[in-house]
Amino acid sequence: MSIVTCHFESTCHHPKLFLNEYKRTNRTKKTKILRCFPHCCPEHLNRSYCGSALCVRVKLVNTDDLDAQQQTATVATNDPTSLLMYARFEEAQANFLNLNDEVDLDGVKSSIQTEQTPKGTWIQGTVKPDSTTDSHNYVRLGFSLPRGSWSCPIVEHPLKCELNVRP
């Protein structure tokens, strides 16, 4: 058993990874596209869907190495590359998942966002190569910018949404 810790990792020079609010664009088939998520990189494009990929740094550690205030969860592996990671958008005030909640993997896999299913709820992460990692306890997992834009199924406001971003 290992303890897993994770945090978002910036992969560019921007001082802030996430914004407090994002604009959305309506597309055909009522698909909502999130603009400028998590931020415009390398710069804002007026007539396109700005954004960038997201990376999460995951580390497997011993309980002795943890800060007492740090939130953690246990996993039954010592190999960080064997971890699976999925992301989803939810409204800022929603509390869909909490630490140590269990989610049905088949349910997640049946609702992955793809080119064929742009309204899928979940986005699948992949292991990203990381030449700076010098320890076998680290892995860098990432979410690529799907199809050049992030689809956002949140319905709270037709043109903007607030997100609760947490690893």
JSON list of C-alpha atoms in Angstrom, two decimals:
[
{"chain": "A", "resi": 1, "resn": "MET", "atom": "CA", "xyz": [0.00, 0.00, 0.00]},
{"chain": "A", "resi": 2, "resn": "SER", "atom": "CA", "xyz": [1.16, 3.49, -0.82]},
{"chain": "A", "resi": 3, "resn": "ILE", "atom": "CA", "xyz": [-0.13, 6.94, -0.07]},
{"chain": "A", "resi": 4, "resn": "VAL", "atom": "CA", "xyz": [-0.79, 9.02, -3.18]},
{"chain": "A", "resi": 5, "resn": "THR", "atom": "CA", "xyz": [-0.42, 12.79, -3.31]},
{"chain": "A", "resi": 6, "resn": "CYS", "atom": "CA", "xyz": [-1.03, 14.92, -6.35]},
{"chain": "A", "resi": 7, "resn": "HIS", "atom": "CA", "xyz": [-1.03, 18.51, -7.51]},
{"chain": "A", "resi": 8, "resn": "PHE", "atom": "CA", "xyz": [-1.53, 20.40, -10.75]},
{"chain": "A", "resi": 9, "resn": "GLU", "atom": "CA", "xyz": [1.70, 21.25, -12.50]},
{"chain": "A", "resi": 10, "resn": "SER", "atom": "CA", "xyz": [2.24, 24.28, -14.67]},
{"chain": "A", "resi": 11, "resn": "THR", "atom": "CA", "xyz": [4.01, 23.50, -17.92]},
{"chain": "A", "resi": 12, "resn": "CYS", "atom": "CA", "xyz": [4.49, 27.08, -19.10]},
{"chain": "A", "resi": 13, "resn": "HIS", "atom": "CA", "xyz": [5.50, 30.55, -17.92]},
{"chain": "A", "resi": 14, "resn": "HIS", "atom": "CA", "xyz": [2.01, 31.81, -17.00]},
{"chain": "A", "resi": 15, "resn": "PRO", "atom": "CA", "xyz": [1.82, 32.89, -13.33]},
{"chain": "A", "resi": 16, "resn": "LYS", "atom": "CA", "xyz": [-1.68, 31.47, -12.76]},
{"chain": "A", "resi": 17, "resn": "LEU", "atom": "CA", "xyz": [-2.79, 28.05, -14.02]},
{"chain": "A", "resi": 18, "resn": "PHE", "atom": "CA", "xyz": [-6.56, 28.50, -13.57]},
{"chain": "A", "resi": 19, "resn": "LEU", "atom": "CA", "xyz": [-8.96, 31.42, -13.84]},
{"chain": "A", "resi": 20, "resn": "ASN", "atom": "CA", "xyz": [-12.01, 31.97, -11.61]},
{"chain": "A", "resi": 21, "resn": "GLU", "atom": "CA", "xyz": [-14.45, 32.08, -14.51]},
{"chain": "A", "resi": 22, "resn": "TYR", "atom": "CA", "xyz": [-14.51, 30.88, -18.11]},
{"chain": "A", "resi": 23, "resn": "LYS", "atom": "CA", "xyz": [-16.49, 31.81, -21.21]},
{"chain": "A", "resi": 24, "resn": "ARG", "atom": "CA", "xyz": [-18.30, 29.13, -23.18]},
{"chain": "A", "resi": 25, "resn": "THR", "atom": "CA", "xyz": [-19.20, 28.95, -26.84]},
{"chain": "A", "resi": 26, "resn": "ASN", "atom": "CA", "xyz": [-22.21, 27.05, -28.14]},
{"chain": "A", "resi": 27, "resn": "ARG", "atom": "CA", "xyz": [-21.54, 24.73, -31.04]},
{"chain": "A", "resi": 28, "resn": "THR", "atom": "CA", "xyz": [-23.71, 22.53, -33.17]},
{"chain": "A", "resi": 29, "resn": "LYS", "atom": "CA", "xyz": [-25.51, 19.68, -31.40]},
{"chain": "A", "resi": 30, "resn": "LYS", "atom": "CA", "xyz": [-25.68, 21.89, -28.25]},
{"chain": "A", "resi": 31, "resn": "THR", "atom": "CA", "xyz": [-22.06, 21.14, -27.34]},
{"chain": "A", "resi": 32, "resn": "LYS", "atom": "CA", "xyz": [-20.52, 23.72, -25.00]},
{"chain": "A", "resi": 33, "resn": "ILE", "atom": "CA", "xyz": [-16.86, 24.56, -25.65]},
{"chain": "A", "resi": 34, "resn": "LEU", "atom": "CA", "xyz": [-14.88, 26.06, -22.78]},
{"chain": "A", "resi": 35, "resn": "ARG", "atom": "CA", "xyz": [-12.74, 28.97, -23.98]},
{"chain": "A", "resi": 36, "resn": "CYS", "atom": "CA", "xyz": [-9.28, 29.76, -22.60]},
{"chain": "A", "resi": 37, "resn": "PHE", "atom": "CA", "xyz": [-9.12, 26.70, -20.27]},
{"chain": "A", "resi": 38, "resn": "PRO", "atom": "CA", "xyz": [-7.09, 26.42, -18.11]},
{"chain": "A", "resi": 39, "resn": "HIS", "atom": "CA", "xyz": [-5.56, 29.59, -19.59]},
{"chain": "A", "resi": 40, "resn": "CYS", "atom": "CA", "xyz": [-4.60, 30.94, -23.02]},
{"chain": "A", "resi": 41, "resn": "CYS", "atom": "CA", "xyz": [-1.31, 29.40, -24.00]},
{"chain": "A", "resi": 42, "resn": "PRO", "atom": "CA", "xyz": [0.86, 30.68, -25.54]},
{"chain": "A", "resi": 43, "resn": "GLU", "atom": "CA", "xyz": [-1.58, 33.61, -26.01]},
{"chain": "A", "resi": 44, "resn": "HIS", "atom": "CA", "xyz": [-5.27, 34.36, -26.53]},
{"chain": "A", "resi": 45, "resn": "LEU", "atom": "CA", "xyz": [-6.77, 33.72, -29.97]},
{"chain": "A", "resi": 46, "resn": "ASN", "atom": "CA", "xyz": [-9.87, 35.79, -30.77]},
{"chain": "A", "resi": 47, "resn": "ARG", "atom": "CA", "xyz": [-11.38, 33.41, -33.32]},
{"chain": "A", "resi": 48, "resn": "SER", "atom": "CA", "xyz": [-10.36, 30.06, -32.00]},
{"chain": "A", "resi": 49, "resn": "TYR", "atom": "CA", "xyz": [-10.56, 27.87, -28.92]},
{"chain": "A", "resi": 50, "resn": "CYS", "atom": "CA", "xyz": [-7.64, 28.81, -26.71]},
{"chain": "A", "resi": 51, "resn": "GLY", "atom": "CA", "xyz": [-6.42, 26.57, -24.00]},
{"chain": "A", "resi": 52, "resn": "SER", "atom": "CA", "xyz": [-3.73, 24.15, -23.04]},
{"chain": "A", "resi": 53, "resn": "ALA", "atom": "CA", "xyz": [-3.24, 20.67, -21.69]},
{"chain": "A", "resi": 54, "resn": "LEU", "atom": "CA", "xyz": [-3.35, 19.92, -17.96]},
{"chain": "A", "resi": 55, "resn": "CYS", "atom": "CA", "xyz": [-0.70, 17.99, -16.07]},
{"chain": "A", "resi": 56, "resn": "VAL", "atom": "CA", "xyz": [-0.96, 16.44, -12.62]},
{"chain": "A", "resi": 57, "resn": "ARG", "atom": "CA", "xyz": [2.16, 15.40, -10.70]},
{"chain": "A", "resi": 58, "resn": "VAL", "atom": "CA", "xyz": [1.47, 12.21, -8.74]},
{"chain": "A", "resi": 59, "resn": "LYS", "atom": "CA", "xyz": [3.77, 10.91, -6.02]},
{"chain": "A", "resi": 60, "resn": "LEU", "atom": "CA", "xyz": [3.59, 7.71, -3.98]},
{"chain": "A", "resi": 61, "resn": "VAL", "atom": "CA", "xyz": [5.00, 8.25, -0.49]},
{"chain": "A", "resi": 62, "resn": "ASN", "atom": "CA", "xyz": [5.29, 6.81, 3.01]},
{"chain": "A", "resi": 63, "resn": "THR", "atom": "CA", "xyz": [3.08, 8.24, 5.74]},
{"chain": "A", "resi": 64, "resn": "ASP", "atom": "CA", "xyz": [6.23, 9.45, 7.56]},
{"chain": "A", "resi": 65, "resn": "ASP", "atom": "CA", "xyz": [7.00, 11.84, 4.69]},
{"chain": "A", "resi": 66, "resn": "LEU", "atom": "CA", "xyz": [3.65, 13.65, 4.78]},
{"chain": "A", "resi": 67, "resn": "ASP", "atom": "CA", "xyz": [2.62, 17.03, 6.07]},
{"chain": "A", "resi": 68, "resn": "ALA", "atom": "CA", "xyz": [-0.10, 16.52, 8.70]},
{"chain": "A", "resi": 69, "resn": "GLN", "atom": "CA", "xyz": [-2.44, 18.91, 6.85]},
{"chain": "A", "resi": 70, "resn": "GLN", "atom": "CA", "xyz": [-2.06, 17.24, 3.46]},
{"chain": "A", "resi": 71, "resn": "GLN", "atom": "CA", "xyz": [-5.03, 15.33, 2.05]},
{"chain": "A", "resi": 72, "resn": "THR", "atom": "CA", "xyz": [-4.10, 11.86, 0.84]},
{"chain": "A", "resi": 73, "resn": "ALA", "atom": "CA", "xyz": [-5.57, 8.57, -0.30]},
{"chain": "A", "resi": 74, "resn": "THR", "atom": "CA", "xyz": [-4.13, 5.06, -0.27]},
{"chain": "A", "resi": 75, "resn": "VAL", "atom": "CA", "xyz": [-3.59, 2.89, -3.34]},
{"chain": "A", "resi": 76, "resn": "ALA", "atom": "CA", "xyz": [-2.64, -0.76, -3.64]},
{"chain": "A", "resi": 77, "resn": "THR", "atom": "CA", "xyz": [0.44, -0.24, -5.81]},
{"chain": "A", "resi": 78, "resn": "ASN", "atom": "CA", "xyz": [4.03, 0.92, -5.59]},
{"chain": "A", "resi": 79, "resn": "ASP", "atom": "CA", "xyz": [4.20, 1.68, -9.32]},
{"chain": "A", "resi": 80, "resn": "PRO", "atom": "CA", "xyz": [2.86, 5.15, -10.14]},
{"chain": "A", "resi": 81, "resn": "THR", "atom": "CA", "xyz": [2.77, 4.37, -13.88]},
{"chain": "A", "resi": 82, "resn": "SER", "atom": "CA", "xyz": [0.03, 1.80, -13.21]},
{"chain": "A", "resi": 83, "resn": "LEU", "atom": "CA", "xyz": [-2.38, 4.49, -11.98]},
{"chain": "A", "resi": 84, "resn": "LEU", "atom": "CA", "xyz": [-5.41, 5.53, -14.03]},
{"chain": "A", "resi": 85, "resn": "MET", "atom": "CA", "xyz": [-6.63, 9.11, -14.01]},
{"chain": "A", "resi": 86, "resn": "TYR", "atom": "CA", "xyz": [-9.85, 10.65, -15.24]},
{"chain": "A", "resi": 87, "resn": "ALA", "atom": "CA", "xyz": [-11.16, 14.22, -15.03]},
{"chain": "A", "resi": 88, "resn": "ARG", "atom": "CA", "xyz": [-14.58, 15.78, -15.30]},
{"chain": "A", "resi": 89, "resn": "PHE", "atom": "CA", "xyz": [-16.09, 19.24, -15.20]},
{"chain": "A", "resi": 90, "resn": "GLU", "atom": "CA", "xyz": [-18.57, 20.08, -12.49]},
{"chain": "A", "resi": 91, "resn": "GLU", "atom": "CA", "xyz": [-20.18, 23.24, -11.18]},
{"chain": "A", "resi": 92, "resn": "ALA", "atom": "CA", "xyz": [-18.19, 25.13, -8.56]},
{"chain": "A", "resi": 93, "resn": "GLN", "atom": "CA", "xyz": [-20.72, 24.46, -5.80]},
{"chain": "A", "resi": 94, "resn": "ALA", "atom": "CA", "xyz": [-21.17, 20.77, -6.71]},
{"chain": "A", "resi": 95, "resn": "ASN", "atom": "CA", "xyz": [-19.50, 18.17, -4.55]},
{"chain": "A", "resi": 96, "resn": "PHE", "atom": "CA", "xyz": [-19.65, 15.08, -6.75]},
{"chain": "A", "resi": 97, "resn": "LEU", "atom": "CA", "xyz": [-16.50, 13.39, -5.46]},
{"chain": "A", "resi": 98, "resn": "ASN", "atom": "CA", "xyz": [-14.65, 13.52, -2.17]},
{"chain": "A", "resi": 99, "resn": "LEU", "atom": "CA", "xyz": [-11.34, 12.04, -1.09]},
{"chain": "A", "resi": 100, "resn": "ASN", "atom": "CA", "xyz": [-11.51, 8.21, -0.87]},
{"chain": "A", "resi": 101, "resn": "ASP", "atom": "CA", "xyz": [-14.83, 7.99, -2.74]},
{"chain": "A", "resi": 102, "resn": "GLU", "atom": "CA", "xyz": [-15.09, 4.99, -5.04]},
{"chain": "A", "resi": 103, "resn": "VAL", "atom": "CA", "xyz": [-16.38, 5.36, -8.58]},
{"chain": "A", "resi": 104, "resn": "ASP", "atom": "CA", "xyz": [-17.56, 2.57, -10.89]},
{"chain": "A", "resi": 105, "resn": "LEU", "atom": "CA", "xyz": [-14.75, 2.23, -13.48]},
{"chain": "A", "resi": 106, "resn": "ASP", "atom": "CA", "xyz": [-17.07, 0.69, -16.09]},
{"chain": "A", "resi": 107, "resn": "GLY", "atom": "CA", "xyz": [-19.41, 3.67, -15.70]},
{"chain": "A", "resi": 108, "resn": "VAL", "atom": "CA", "xyz": [-16.52, 6.08, -16.19]},
{"chain": "A", "resi": 109, "resn": "LYS", "atom": "CA", "xyz": [-15.17, 4.20, -19.22]},
{"chain": "A", "resi": 110, "resn": "SER", "atom": "CA", "xyz": [-18.62, 4.18, -20.83]},
{"chain": "A", "resi": 111, "resn": "SER", "atom": "CA", "xyz": [-18.78, 7.99, -20.65]},
{"chain": "A", "resi": 112, "resn": "ILE", "atom": "CA", "xyz": [-15.36, 9.09, -21.98]},
{"chain": "A", "resi": 113, "resn": "GLN", "atom": "CA", "xyz": [-15.20, 12.22, -24.16]},
{"chain": "A", "resi": 114, "resn": "THR", "atom": "CA", "xyz": [-14.02, 11.30, -27.65]},
{"chain": "A", "resi": 115, "resn": "GLU", "atom": "CA", "xyz": [-14.44, 12.66, -31.16]},
{"chain": "A", "resi": 116, "resn": "GLN", "atom": "CA", "xyz": [-17.46, 10.37, -31.51]},
{"chain": "A", "resi": 117, "resn": "THR", "atom": "CA", "xyz": [-18.86, 11.17, -28.04]},
{"chain": "A", "resi": 118, "resn": "PRO", "atom": "CA", "xyz": [-18.12, 14.88, -27.39]},
{"chain": "A", "resi": 119, "resn": "LYS", "atom": "CA", "xyz": [-20.78, 14.99, -24.66]},
{"chain": "A", "resi": 120, "resn": "GLY", "atom": "CA", "xyz": [-19.02, 12.30, -22.62]},
{"chain": "A", "resi": 121, "resn": "THR", "atom": "CA", "xyz": [-18.67, 13.23, -18.95]},
{"chain": "A", "resi": 122, "resn": "TRP", "atom": "CA", "xyz": [-15.12, 11.99, -18.31]},
{"chain": "A", "resi": 123, "resn": "ILE", "atom": "CA", "xyz": [-11.75, 12.86, -19.89]},
{"chain": "A", "resi": 124, "resn": "GLN", "atom": "CA", "xyz": [-9.10, 10.14, -19.77]},
{"chain": "A", "resi": 125, "resn": "GLY", "atom": "CA", "xyz": [-5.59, 11.05, -18.63]},
{"chain": "A", "resi": 126, "resn": "THR", "atom": "CA", "xyz": [-2.39, 9.52, -19.95]},
{"chain": "A", "resi": 127, "resn": "VAL", "atom": "CA", "xyz": [1.12, 9.11, -18.57]},
{"chain": "A", "resi": 128, "resn": "LYS", "atom": "CA", "xyz": [3.32, 11.91, -19.93]},
{"chain": "A", "resi": 129, "resn": "PRO", "atom": "CA", "xyz": [7.07, 11.46, -20.34]},
{"chain": "A", "resi": 130, "resn": "ASP", "atom": "CA", "xyz": [9.01, 13.53, -17.83]},
{"chain": "A", "resi": 131, "resn": "SER", "atom": "CA", "xyz": [12.77, 13.80, -18.12]},
{"chain": "A", "resi": 132, "resn": "THR", "atom": "CA", "xyz": [13.04, 15.80, -14.88]},
{"chain": "A", "resi": 133, "resn": "THR", "atom": "CA", "xyz": [11.78, 12.93, -12.74]},
{"chain": "A", "resi": 134, "resn": "ASP", "atom": "CA", "xyz": [14.65, 11.29, -10.91]},
{"chain": "A", "resi": 135, "resn": "SER", "atom": "CA", "xyz": [12.61, 9.10, -8.58]},
{"chain": "A", "resi": 136, "resn": "HIS", "atom": "CA", "xyz": [10.59, 5.98, -9.30]},
{"chain": "A", "resi": 137, "resn": "ASN", "atom": "CA", "xyz": [7.88, 7.29, -6.93]},
{"chain": "A", "resi": 138, "resn": "TYR", "atom": "CA", "xyz": [6.76, 10.08, -9.28]},
{"chain": "A", "resi": 139, "resn": "VAL", "atom": "CA", "xyz": [4.65, 10.06, -12.41]},
{"chain": "A", "resi": 140, "resn": "ARG", "atom": "CA", "xyz": [3.32, 12.90, -14.52]},
{"chain": "A", "resi": 141, "resn": "LEU", "atom": "CA", "xyz": [-0.21, 12.33, -15.81]},
{"chain": "A", "resi": 142, "resn": "GLY", "atom": "CA", "xyz": [-1.79, 14.65, -18.31]},
{"chain": "A", "resi": 143, "resn": "PHE", "atom": "CA", "xyz": [-4.99, 15.58, -20.01]},
{"chain": "A", "resi": 144, "resn": "SER", "atom": "CA", "xyz": [-4.46, 16.66, -23.59]},
{"chain": "A", "resi": 145, "resn": "LEU", "atom": "CA", "xyz": [-6.58, 19.37, -25.13]},
{"chain": "A", "resi": 146, "resn": "PRO", "atom": "CA", "xyz": [-9.23, 17.09, -26.69]},
{"chain": "A", "resi": 147, "resn": "ARG", "atom": "CA", "xyz": [-9.92, 17.86, -30.35]},
{"chain": "A", "resi": 148, "resn": "GLY", "atom": "CA", "xyz": [-8.41, 21.33, -29.86]},
{"chain": "A", "resi": 149, "resn": "SER", "atom": "CA", "xyz": [-11.05, 22.35, -27.29]},
{"chain": "A", "resi": 150, "resn": "TRP", "atom": "CA", "xyz": [-12.51, 21.39, -23.91]},
{"chain": "A", "resi": 151, "resn": "SER", "atom": "CA", "xyz": [-16.18, 20.33, -23.97]},
{"chain": "A", "resi": 152, "resn": "CYS", "atom": "CA", "xyz": [-18.01, 21.41, -20.83]},
{"chain": "A", "resi": 153, "resn": "PRO", "atom": "CA", "xyz": [-21.43, 19.92, -20.04]},
{"chain": "A", "resi": 154, "resn": "ILE", "atom": "CA", "xyz": [-22.20, 22.35, -17.18]},
{"chain": "A", "resi": 155, "resn": "VAL", "atom": "CA", "xyz": [-25.52, 24.14, -17.71]},
{"chain": "A", "resi": 156, "resn": "GLU", "atom": "CA", "xyz": [-25.49, 26.84, -14.99]},
{"chain": "A", "resi": 157, "resn": "HIS", "atom": "CA", "xyz": [-25.19, 29.80, -17.41]},
{"chain": "A", "resi": 158, "resn": "PRO", "atom": "CA", "xyz": [-25.37, 29.86, -21.21]},
{"chain": "A", "resi": 159, "resn": "LEU", "atom": "CA", "xyz": [-22.16, 31.86, -21.76]},
{"chain": "A", "resi": 160, "resn": "LYS", "atom": "CA", "xyz": [-19.97, 31.44, -18.69]},
{"chain": "A", "resi": 161, "resn": "CYS", "atom": "CA", "xyz": [-19.25, 28.96, -15.93]},
{"chain": "A", "resi": 162, "resn": "GLU", "atom": "CA", "xyz": [-17.37, 28.80, -12.65]},
{"chain": "A", "resi": 163, "resn": "LEU", "atom": "CA", "xyz": [-15.32, 25.70, -11.94]},
{"chain": "A", "resi": 164, "resn": "ASN", "atom": "CA", "xyz": [-14.09, 24.12, -8.74]},
{"chain": "A", "resi": 165, "resn": "VAL", "atom": "CA", "xyz": [-10.64, 22.97, -9.85]},
{"chain": "A", "resi": 166, "resn": "ARG", "atom": "CA", "xyz": [-8.94, 20.36, -7.67]},
{"chain": "A", "resi": 167, "resn": "PRO", "atom": "CA", "xyz": [-6.57, 17.47, -8.36]}
]
